[in-house]
PDB file of C-alpha atoms in Angstrom:
ATOM      1  CA  UNK G 147      25.131 -45.312  36.788  1.00 88.00           C
ATOM      2  CA  UNK G 148      28.482 -46.514  37.519  1.00 94.00           C
ATOM      3  CA  UNK G 149      31.912 -47.469  36.347  1.00 97.00           C
ATOM      4  CA  UNK G 150      34.358 -50.174  37.668  1.00 96.00           C
ATOM      5  CA  UNK G 151      38.290 -50.603  36.882  1.00 97.00           C
ATOM      6  CA  UNK G 152      39.898 -53.434  37.874  1.00 97.00           C
ATOM      7  CA  UNK G 153      42.957 -55.202  36.550  1.00 98.00           C
ATOM      8  CA  UNK G 154      46.284 -53.573  37.973  1.00 97.00           C
ATOM      9  CA  UNK G 155      48.495 -54.643  39.684  1.00 97.00           C
ATOM     10  CA  UNK G 156      52.917 -55.576  39.651  1.00 98.00           C
ATOM     11  CA  UNK G 157      53.721 -55.915  36.264  1.00 98.00           C
ATOM     12  CA  UNK G 158      57.585 -55.833  35.185  1.00 98.00           C
ATOM     13  CA  UNK G 159      59.229 -53.648  32.739  1.00 98.00           C
ATOM     14  CA  UNK G 160      58.293 -54.800  29.075  1.00 98.00           C
ATOM     15  CA  UNK G 161      55.304 -56.806  30.160  1.00 98.00           C
ATOM     16  CA  UNK G 162      51.715 -56.525  29.328  1.00 98.00           C
ATOM     17  CA  UNK G 163      48.633 -55.756  31.289  1.00 98.00           C
ATOM     18  CA  UNK G 164      44.967 -55.562  30.791  1.00 98.00           C
ATOM     19  CA  UNK G 165      42.529 -53.430  32.742  1.00 98.00           C
ATOM     20  CA  UNK G 166      39.045 -53.521  32.448  1.00 98.00           C
ATOM     21  CA  UNK G 167      36.611 -51.232  33.381  1.00 98.00           C
ATOM     22  CA  UNK G 168      32.925 -52.986  34.100  1.00 98.00           C
ATOM     23  CA  UNK G 169      29.562 -50.473  33.146  1.00 97.00           C
ATOM     24  CA  UNK G 170      26.402 -49.928  34.514  1.00 96.00           C
ATOM     25  CA  UNK G 171      23.457 -47.768  34.285  1.00 94.00           C
ATOM     26  CA  UNK G 172      24.297 -46.187  30.813  1.00 93.00           C
ATOM     27  CA  UNK G 173      24.237 -47.154  27.164  1.00 94.00           C
ATOM     28  CA  UNK G 174      27.943 -47.389  25.350  1.00 94.00           C
ATOM     29  CA  UNK G 175      26.113 -46.742  22.405  1.00 94.00           C
ATOM     30  CA  UNK G 176      25.872 -42.919  23.705  1.00 95.00           C
ATOM     31  CA  UNK G 177      28.631 -42.559  25.584  1.00 96.00           C
ATOM     32  CA  UNK G 178      31.959 -41.957  25.278  1.00 96.00           C
ATOM     33  CA  UNK G 179      34.765 -43.562  27.377  1.00 97.00           C
ATOM     34  CA  UNK G 180      38.569 -42.858  28.232  1.00 97.00           C
ATOM     35  CA  UNK G 181      41.086 -44.062  30.549  1.00 98.00           C
ATOM     36  CA  UNK G 182      43.184 -41.686  32.334  1.00 98.00           C
ATOM     37  CA  UNK G 183      45.993 -42.258  34.837  1.00 98.00           C
ATOM     38  CA  UNK G 184      47.587 -39.918  37.755  1.00 98.00           C
ATOM     39  CA  UNK G 185      50.757 -40.406  39.147  1.00 97.00           C
ATOM     40  CA  UNK G 186      51.919 -39.533  42.796  1.00 93.00           C
ATOM     41  CA  UNK G 187      52.243 -35.148  42.718  1.00 95.00           C
ATOM     42  CA  UNK G 188      51.128 -34.985  38.910  1.00 96.00           C
ATOM     43  CA  UNK G 189      48.069 -34.168  37.470  1.00 96.00           C
ATOM     44  CA  UNK G 190      45.402 -36.349  36.236  1.00 97.00           C
ATOM     45  CA  UNK G 191      46.443 -37.215  32.090  1.00 97.00           C
ATOM     46  CA  UNK G 192      44.322 -38.381  29.835  1.00 97.00           C
ATOM     47  CA  UNK G 193      45.645 -42.090  28.288  1.00 98.00           C
ATOM     48  CA  UNK G 194      43.093 -43.065  25.899  1.00 98.00           C
ATOM     49  CA  UNK G 195      39.114 -42.488  24.409  1.00 97.00           C
ATOM     50  CA  UNK G 196      37.045 -44.138  22.489  1.00 96.00           C
ATOM     51  CA  UNK G 197      34.328 -42.462  20.222  1.00 95.00           C
ATOM     52  CA  UNK G 198      31.146 -44.644  19.955  1.00 94.00           C
ATOM     53  CA  UNK G 199      29.901 -42.104  16.467  1.00 92.00           C
ATOM     54  CA  UNK G 200      32.654 -43.292  14.435  1.00 92.00           C
ATOM     55  CA  UNK G 201      34.784 -45.966  16.507  1.00 93.00           C
ATOM     56  CA  UNK G 202      37.911 -43.554  16.568  1.00 95.00           C
ATOM     57  CA  UNK G 203      40.477 -43.857  18.922  1.00 97.00           C
ATOM     58  CA  UNK G 204      42.581 -41.589  20.662  1.00 97.00           C
ATOM     59  CA  UNK G 205      46.177 -41.859  22.362  1.00 98.00           C
ATOM     60  CA  UNK G 206      48.436 -40.072  24.573  1.00 97.00           C
ATOM     61  CA  UNK G 207      51.661 -39.463  22.642  1.00 97.00           C
ATOM     62  CA  UNK G 208      53.074 -41.316  25.902  1.00 97.00           C
ATOM     63  CA  UNK G 209      51.027 -44.781  24.841  1.00 98.00           C
ATOM     64  CA  UNK G 210      51.070 -44.841  21.036  1.00 98.00           C
ATOM     65  CA  UNK G 211      51.921 -48.316  19.785  1.00 97.00           C
ATOM     66  CA  UNK G 212      52.114 -49.386  23.482  1.00 98.00           C
ATOM     67  CA  UNK G 213      48.186 -49.293  24.643  1.00 98.00           C
ATOM     68  CA  UNK G 214      44.889 -50.283  22.988  1.00 98.00           C
ATOM     69  CA  UNK G 215      41.428 -49.214  24.100  1.00 98.00           C
ATOM     70  CA  UNK G 216      38.543 -51.531  23.405  1.00 97.00           C
ATOM     71  CA  UNK G 217      34.961 -52.146  23.776  1.00 97.00           C
ATOM     72  CA  UNK G 218      32.511 -55.278  24.495  1.00 96.00           C
ATOM     73  CA  UNK G 219      29.378 -53.683  24.134  1.00 95.00           C
ATOM     74  CA  UNK G 220      27.522 -57.283  24.907  1.00 95.00           C
ATOM     75  CA  UNK G 221      29.485 -57.329  28.287  1.00 97.00           C
ATOM     76  CA  UNK G 222      29.489 -53.589  28.875  1.00 97.00           C
ATOM     77  CA  UNK G 223      32.932 -53.656  29.319  1.00 98.00           C
ATOM     78  CA  UNK G 224      35.569 -51.326  28.745  1.00 98.00           C
ATOM     79  CA  UNK G 225      39.495 -52.246  28.135  1.00 98.00           C
ATOM     80  CA  UNK G 226      42.916 -51.225  28.223  1.00 98.00           C
ATOM     81  CA  UNK G 227      45.912 -53.380  26.834  1.00 98.00           C
ATOM     82  CA  UNK G 228      48.830 -52.370  27.873  1.00 98.00           C
ATOM     83  CA  UNK G 229      52.127 -53.584  26.125  1.00 98.00           C
ATOM     84  CA  UNK G 230      56.230 -53.247  26.453  1.00 98.00           C
ATOM     85  CA  UNK G 231      55.086 -51.157  30.043  1.00 98.00           C
ATOM     86  CA  UNK G 232      57.631 -48.110  31.191  1.00 98.00           C
ATOM     87  CA  UNK G 233      58.674 -47.498  35.186  1.00 97.00           C
ATOM     88  CA  UNK G 234      56.386 -43.973  34.244  1.00 97.00           C
ATOM     89  CA  UNK G 235      53.414 -46.225  33.409  1.00 98.00           C
ATOM     90  CA  UNK G 236      53.101 -46.502  36.899  1.00 98.00           C
ATOM     91  CA  UNK G 237      50.004 -44.282  38.202  1.00 98.00           C
ATOM     92  CA  UNK G 238      46.347 -45.009  39.639  1.00 98.00           C
ATOM     93  CA  UNK G 239      44.340 -45.830  36.418  1.00 98.00           C
ATOM     94  CA  UNK G 240      40.888 -44.441  35.633  1.00 98.00           C
ATOM     95  CA  UNK G 241      37.858 -45.165  33.266  1.00 98.00           C
ATOM     96  CA  UNK G 242      35.817 -42.250  32.519  1.00 97.00           C
ATOM     97  CA  UNK G 243      32.331 -41.564  30.612  1.00 97.00           C
ATOM     98  CA  UNK G 244      31.026 -38.897  28.959  1.00 96.00           C
ATOM     99  CA  UNK G 245      27.086 -38.308  27.586  1.00 95.00           C
ATOM    100  CA  UNK G 246      28.642 -37.553  23.966  1.00 91.00           C
ATOM    101  CA  UNK G 247      28.928 -40.040  21.110  1.00 86.00           C
ATOM    102  CA  UNK G 248      31.219 -37.622  18.797  1.00 88.00           C
ATOM    103  CA  UNK G 249      34.801 -37.480  20.290  1.00 92.00           C
ATOM    104  CA  UNK G 250      37.561 -35.578  17.911  1.00 90.00           C
ATOM    105  CA  UNK G 251      40.305 -35.836  19.814  1.00 91.00           C
ATOM    106  CA  UNK G 252      41.797 -36.280  23.704  1.00 90.00           C
ATOM    107  CA  UNK G 253      40.048 -34.684  25.912  1.00 91.00           C
ATOM    108  CA  UNK G 254      40.754 -33.341  29.550  1.00 93.00           C
ATOM    109  CA  UNK G 255      39.471 -34.824  32.626  1.00 94.00           C
ATOM    110  CA  UNK G 256      36.849 -32.027  32.945  1.00 94.00           C
ATOM    111  CA  UNK G 257      34.892 -33.743  29.513  1.00 94.00           C
ATOM    112  CA  UNK G 258      34.050 -36.251  31.427  1.00 96.00           C
ATOM    113  CA  UNK G 259      31.130 -36.778  33.891  1.00 93.00           C
ATOM    114  CA  UNK G 260      31.147 -40.261  35.197  1.00 95.00           C
ATOM    115  CA  UNK G 261      34.231 -41.945  37.236  1.00 96.00           C
ATOM    116  CA  UNK G 262      35.000 -45.355  38.225  1.00 91.00           C
ATOM    117  CA  UNK G 263      37.560 -45.694  41.187  1.00 93.00           C
ATOM    118  CA  UNK G 264      40.852 -46.104  40.414  1.00 95.00           C
ATOM    119  CA  UNK G 265      43.250 -48.952  39.765  1.00 98.00           C
ATOM    120  CA  UNK G 266      46.724 -48.990  41.018  1.00 98.00           C
ATOM    121  CA  UNK G 267      49.289 -50.086  38.548  1.00 98.00           C
ATOM    122  CA  UNK G 268      53.362 -50.626  39.390  1.00 98.00           C
ATOM    123  CA  UNK G 269      55.888 -50.978  37.166  1.00 98.00           C
ATOM    124  CA  UNK G 270      59.052 -52.195  38.495  1.00 97.00           C
ATOM    125  CA  UNK G 271      61.457 -55.161  38.438  1.00 95.00           C
TER     126      UNK G 271
END
């Protein structure tokens, strides 16, 4: 069971970036997936998550309307499209999975039991 995040980098404010999370060893039909981020000196916070039961997506208020989570089951990939990025989006981004099909809200890190390594996103001019 493994997650591997990639796609981070340096992006200018107002720009876009797409993060990818390659999954292996489990079926995305039976696992909720989410994206988290952690800035220096701050706690890890939820960014977005996806419920496999009904396809519902959830977002932190700080990224609503700018970020989009998506799933490609055939490729076993999870994506986070980041648009109109801001300097405060700078953080290490992590993908995570939980062995449950129903998600009804943004849950904290303890909800998830599988984590990938992080990918650094830096928003700066």
